[in-house]
Amino acid sequence: MKHSLALFVITVGFVLGTNNTETKEFLDFNDPNDKNVIMGELFVKINTILIESRNRSDELTQRLSDQDRQIKKLKEDLKKAQLESYERLEKHIAMLQNKEWKTILRRQDGSVNFNRNWTEYKFGFGNRNGEFFIGLEELHVLTTYGPPQELLVVLQSFENGTRYAKYDRFRVGNENEKYAILELGTYSGDAGDAMKHHKDVKFSTADEDNDSSDRSCAYIYRSGWWFKKCYHCNLAGFYRTTSAGDGVDWTVWKKDDFSLKFAEMRLRTQL
């Protein structure tokens, strides 16, 4: 039985010792000359398919290689971010453990009431091993007489995030000056510069209202502090057992109505 392959009309040149050219409508696979033509066409098509397949394979390999590089870079970036976070935490811990720092205020559990009058804030209150405030008079002496002092503020949220703010100069006035923050040096850290709002601001308590607001900020927020109208930070605020609500605040890091778990203010001789 003859096998034939139907193709569109083509002109086929047969070279059989002559240069005769014949026009045929069908190629006969049983014809040796037609078979050679068919096999040649198939070889070309198969070769073309193989080349296209190889190109697609190369393209896919390149894409996979690019994805591998992207994944590797993401892993490296993640490792770098984790390392930076760890180094920052280590720095915070080192600052906390540095014996040169003198703690002047600590909030950690709400065990001490910070809604106090002027006299109590003047002389200090609380437990030096727990929550306490050193007192405005001692703070004035520490920052006015002797070498210049720098201030460190360490903060922790209820989600255990940590931040710090450092000022290379800090000085508080005397009682006649209402213990105002007279000097506040250059800020550094990652908590945000909340204290700059309180520079040149006098200290206030519920019974000694020195703020510039038409209301008593100390009375409203149940604490003494360097209130203006009213604050960008208040580390003497009402202690809460969750982050919800006004309390121990540093609003540049955590916005309003977000209270902190831990806060500490420290002094040391300027380096």
mmCIF file of N, CA, C and O in Angstrom, residues 82-132:
data_model
loop_
_atom_site.group_PDB
_atom_site.id
_atom_site.type_symbol
_atom_site.label_atom_id
_atom_site.label_comp_id
_atom_site.label_asym_id
_atom_site.label_seq_id
_atom_site.Cartn_x
_atom_site.Cartn_y
_atom_site.Cartn_z
ATOM 1 N N GLN A 82 17.840 41.610 61.290
ATOM 2 C CA GLN A 82 17.807 40.935 62.588
ATOM 3 C C GLN A 82 19.063 41.266 63.397
ATOM 4 O O GLN A 82 18.990 41.471 64.607
ATOM 5 N N LEU A 83 20.206 41.305 62.703
ATOM 6 C CA LEU A 83 21.455 41.631 63.386
ATOM 7 C C LEU A 83 21.436 43.059 63.913
ATOM 8 O O LEU A 83 21.847 43.313 65.057
ATOM 9 N N GLU A 84 20.927 43.996 63.095
ATOM 10 C CA GLU A 84 20.845 45.390 63.535
ATOM 11 C C GLU A 84 19.911 45.523 64.725
ATOM 12 O O GLU A 84 20.185 46.285 65.660
ATOM 13 N N SER A 85 18.778 44.780 64.684
ATOM 14 C CA SER A 85 17.835 44.819 65.805
ATOM 15 C C SER A 85 18.489 44.269 67.073
ATOM 16 O O SER A 85 18.325 44.829 68.159
ATOM 17 N N TYR A 86 19.249 43.179 66.910
ATOM 18 C CA TYR A 86 19.935 42.586 68.063
ATOM 19 C C TYR A 86 20.984 43.540 68.618
ATOM 20 O O TYR A 86 21.095 43.720 69.845
ATOM 21 N N GLU A 87 21.751 44.175 67.727
ATOM 22 C CA GLU A 87 22.782 45.107 68.169
ATOM 23 C C GLU A 87 22.164 46.300 68.885
ATOM 24 O O GLU A 87 22.705 46.799 69.875
ATOM 25 N N ARG A 88 20.992 46.760 68.385
ATOM 26 C CA ARG A 88 20.312 47.882 69.033
ATOM 27 C C ARG A 88 19.843 47.489 70.428
ATOM 28 O O ARG A 88 19.972 48.272 71.383
ATOM 29 N N LEU A 89 19.306 46.265 70.553
ATOM 30 C CA LEU A 89 18.866 45.790 71.862
ATOM 31 C C LEU A 89 20.048 45.659 72.809
ATOM 32 O O LEU A 89 19.964 46.030 73.984
ATOM 33 N N GLU A 90 21.168 45.150 72.288
ATOM 34 C CA GLU A 90 22.375 45.033 73.111
ATOM 35 C C GLU A 90 22.833 46.410 73.586
ATOM 36 O O GLU A 90 23.283 46.567 74.722
ATOM 37 N N LYS A 91 22.707 47.391 72.709
ATOM 38 C CA LYS A 91 23.100 48.753 73.071
ATOM 39 C C LYS A 91 22.211 49.284 74.184
ATOM 40 O O LYS A 91 22.681 49.925 75.131
ATOM 41 N N HIS A 92 20.901 49.001 74.065
ATOM 42 C CA HIS A 92 19.967 49.432 75.113
ATOM 43 C C HIS A 92 20.320 48.785 76.446
ATOM 44 O O HIS A 92 20.342 49.441 77.489
ATOM 45 N N ILE A 93 20.591 47.484 76.403
ATOM 46 C CA ILE A 93 20.927 46.765 77.627
ATOM 47 C C ILE A 93 22.218 47.315 78.232
ATOM 48 O O ILE A 93 22.324 47.499 79.444
ATOM 49 N N ALA A 94 23.194 47.577 77.358
ATOM 50 C CA ALA A 94 24.465 48.131 77.841
ATOM 51 C C ALA A 94 24.255 49.472 78.517
ATOM 52 O O ALA A 94 24.870 49.764 79.549
ATOM 53 N N MET A 95 23.372 50.287 77.943
ATOM 54 C CA MET A 95 23.085 51.584 78.547
ATOM 55 C C MET A 95 22.424 51.413 79.915
ATOM 56 O O MET A 95 22.724 52.117 80.876
ATOM 57 N N LEU A 96 21.503 50.424 79.991
ATOM 58 C CA LEU A 96 20.817 50.187 81.256
ATOM 59 C C LEU A 96 21.787 49.701 82.330
ATOM 60 O O LEU A 96 21.644 50.010 83.515
ATOM 61 N N GLN A 97 22.771 48.925 81.911
ATOM 62 C CA GLN A 97 23.699 48.335 82.868
ATOM 63 C C GLN A 97 24.901 49.227 83.167
ATOM 64 O O GLN A 97 25.695 48.913 84.044
ATOM 65 N N ASN A 98 25.032 50.299 82.426
ATOM 66 C CA ASN A 98 26.176 51.181 82.617
ATOM 67 C C ASN A 98 26.096 51.840 84.002
ATOM 68 O O ASN A 98 25.170 52.577 84.303
ATOM 69 N N LYS A 99 27.090 51.567 84.854
ATOM 70 C CA LYS A 99 27.056 52.056 86.236
ATOM 71 C C LYS A 99 27.252 53.568 86.331
ATOM 72 O O LYS A 99 27.003 54.160 87.369
ATOM 73 N N GLU A 100 27.683 54.188 85.240
ATOM 74 C CA GLU A 100 27.903 55.631 85.272
ATOM 75 C C GLU A 100 26.577 56.398 85.264
ATOM 76 O O GLU A 100 26.529 57.551 85.663
ATOM 77 N N TRP A 101 25.539 55.753 84.796
ATOM 78 C CA TRP A 101 24.247 56.432 84.722
ATOM 79 C C TRP A 101 23.582 56.453 86.091
ATOM 80 O O TRP A 101 23.550 55.446 86.790
ATOM 81 N N LYS A 102 23.019 57.601 86.423
ATOM 82 C CA LYS A 102 22.269 57.746 87.682
ATOM 83 C C LYS A 102 20.790 57.878 87.340
ATOM 84 O O LYS A 102 20.380 58.822 86.663
ATOM 85 N N THR A 103 19.989 56.952 87.805
ATOM 86 C CA THR A 103 18.558 56.974 87.501
ATOM 87 C C THR A 103 17.870 58.087 88.290
ATOM 88 O O THR A 103 18.082 58.221 89.501
ATOM 89 N N ILE A 104 17.044 58.858 87.592
ATOM 90 C CA ILE A 104 16.312 59.948 88.250
ATOM 91 C C ILE A 104 14.804 59.711 88.245
ATOM 92 O O ILE A 104 14.070 60.340 89.009
ATOM 93 N N LEU A 105 14.339 58.806 87.391
ATOM 94 C CA LEU A 105 12.914 58.455 87.346
ATOM 95 C C LEU A 105 12.788 57.052 86.784
ATOM 96 O O LEU A 105 13.502 56.692 85.848
ATOM 97 N N ARG A 106 11.880 56.274 87.373
ATOM 98 C CA ARG A 106 11.614 54.932 86.840
ATOM 99 C C ARG A 106 10.123 54.610 86.952
ATOM 100 O O ARG A 106 9.511 54.838 87.999
ATOM 101 N N ARG A 107 9.571 54.077 85.869
ATOM 102 C CA ARG A 107 8.196 53.553 85.863
ATOM 103 C C ARG A 107 8.241 52.121 85.358
ATOM 104 O O ARG A 107 8.826 51.852 84.302
ATOM 105 N N GLN A 108 7.594 51.206 86.088
ATOM 106 C CA GLN A 108 7.666 49.807 85.656
ATOM 107 C C GLN A 108 6.460 48.948 86.036
ATOM 108 O O GLN A 108 6.227 47.925 85.388
ATOM 109 N N ASP A 109 5.699 49.347 87.047
ATOM 110 C CA ASP A 109 4.596 48.463 87.450
ATOM 111 C C ASP A 109 3.400 49.188 88.079
ATOM 112 O O ASP A 109 2.424 48.549 88.461
ATOM 113 N N GLY A 110 3.474 50.493 88.225
ATOM 114 C CA GLY A 110 2.357 51.240 88.820
ATOM 115 C C GLY A 110 2.277 51.142 90.322
ATOM 116 O O GLY A 110 1.255 51.505 90.920
ATOM 117 N N SER A 111 3.361 50.677 90.964
ATOM 118 C CA SER A 111 3.333 50.487 92.419
ATOM 119 C C SER A 111 3.417 51.800 93.196
ATOM 120 O O SER A 111 3.126 51.836 94.394
ATOM 121 N N VAL A 112 3.825 52.889 92.520
ATOM 122 C CA VAL A 112 3.948 54.193 93.186
ATOM 123 C C VAL A 112 3.029 55.194 92.504
ATOM 124 O O VAL A 112 2.985 55.276 91.270
ATOM 125 N N ASN A 113 2.306 55.946 93.304
ATOM 126 C CA ASN A 113 1.407 56.976 92.787
ATOM 127 C C ASN A 113 2.215 58.222 92.410
ATOM 128 O O ASN A 113 2.915 58.788 93.248
ATOM 129 N N PHE A 114 2.129 58.657 91.155
ATOM 130 C CA PHE A 114 2.855 59.841 90.694
ATOM 131 C C PHE A 114 1.956 61.083 90.641
ATOM 132 O O PHE A 114 2.388 62.134 90.192
ATOM 133 N N ASN A 115 0.735 60.953 91.126
ATOM 134 C CA ASN A 115 -0.155 62.117 91.212
ATOM 135 C C ASN A 115 0.108 62.795 92.563
ATOM 136 O O ASN A 115 -0.632 62.630 93.527
ATOM 137 N N ARG A 116 1.195 63.574 92.624
ATOM 138 C CA ARG A 116 1.680 64.158 93.870
ATOM 139 C C ARG A 116 1.646 65.684 93.808
ATOM 140 O O ARG A 116 1.552 66.283 92.738
ATOM 141 N N ASN A 117 1.794 66.302 94.990
ATOM 142 C CA ASN A 117 1.787 67.762 95.042
ATOM 143 C C ASN A 117 3.193 68.320 94.793
ATOM 144 O O ASN A 117 4.172 67.576 94.646
ATOM 145 N N TRP A 118 3.291 69.640 94.812
ATOM 146 C CA TRP A 118 4.552 70.318 94.491
ATOM 147 C C TRP A 118 5.667 69.935 95.459
ATOM 148 O O TRP A 118 6.792 69.665 95.054
ATOM 149 N N THR A 119 5.378 69.918 96.729
ATOM 150 C CA THR A 119 6.399 69.610 97.733
ATOM 151 C C THR A 119 6.965 68.202 97.551
ATOM 152 O O THR A 119 8.174 67.978 97.669
ATOM 153 N N GLU A 120 6.091 67.245 97.270
ATOM 154 C CA GLU A 120 6.548 65.872 97.071
ATOM 155 C C GLU A 120 7.442 65.759 95.832
ATOM 156 O O GLU A 120 8.457 65.046 95.842
ATOM 157 N N TYR A 121 7.065 66.451 94.765
ATOM 158 C CA TYR A 121 7.917 66.446 93.569
ATOM 159 C C TYR A 121 9.232 67.191 93.828
ATOM 160 O O TYR A 121 10.264 66.847 93.266
ATOM 161 N N LYS A 122 9.187 68.178 94.680
ATOM 162 C CA LYS A 122 10.405 68.927 94.998
ATOM 163 C C LYS A 122 11.437 68.032 95.676
ATOM 164 O O LYS A 122 12.632 68.066 95.338
ATOM 165 N N PHE A 123 11.009 67.237 96.640
ATOM 166 C CA PHE A 123 11.943 66.432 97.436
ATOM 167 C C PHE A 123 12.030 64.967 96.992
ATOM 168 O O PHE A 123 12.908 64.240 97.453
ATOM 169 N N GLY A 124 11.150 64.548 96.109
ATOM 170 C CA GLY A 124 11.215 63.190 95.585
ATOM 171 C C GLY A 124 10.361 62.212 96.374
ATOM 172 O O GLY A 124 9.949 62.484 97.509
ATOM 173 N N PHE A 125 10.145 61.055 95.794
ATOM 174 C CA PHE A 125 9.288 60.035 96.419
ATOM 175 C C PHE A 125 9.518 58.687 95.737
ATOM 176 O O PHE A 125 10.129 58.605 94.672
ATOM 177 N N GLY A 126 9.003 57.651 96.389
ATOM 178 C CA GLY A 126 9.073 56.308 95.821
ATOM 179 C C GLY A 126 10.224 55.489 96.359
ATOM 180 O O GLY A 126 10.899 55.856 97.320
ATOM 181 N N ASN A 127 10.460 54.358 95.724
ATOM 182 C CA ASN A 127 11.469 53.391 96.141
ATOM 183 C C ASN A 127 12.583 53.351 95.091
ATOM 184 O O ASN A 127 12.340 53.034 93.929
ATOM 185 N N ARG A 128 13.818 53.642 95.488
ATOM 186 C CA ARG A 128 14.931 53.703 94.536
ATOM 187 C C ARG A 128 15.169 52.372 93.829
ATOM 188 O O ARG A 128 15.788 52.333 92.780
ATOM 189 N N ASN A 129 14.702 51.278 94.411
ATOM 190 C CA ASN A 129 14.844 49.970 93.764
ATOM 191 C C ASN A 129 13.639 49.618 92.890
ATOM 192 O O ASN A 129 13.628 48.556 92.248
ATOM 193 N N GLY A 130 12.644 50.495 92.928
ATOM 194 C CA GLY A 130 11.455 50.267 92.106
ATOM 195 C C GLY A 130 11.069 51.550 91.401
ATOM 196 O O GLY A 130 11.895 52.198 90.770
ATOM 197 N N GLU A 131 9.799 51.940 91.517
ATOM 198 C CA GLU A 131 9.342 53.183 90.903
ATOM 199 C C GLU A 131 9.667 54.357 91.822
ATOM 200 O O GLU A 131 9.427 54.301 93.028
ATOM 201 N N PHE A 132 10.180 55.439 91.222
ATOM 202 C CA PHE A 132 10.485 56.612 92.041
ATOM 203 C C PHE A 132 10.791 57.813 91.152
ATOM 204 O O PHE A 132 11.001 57.702 89.945
#
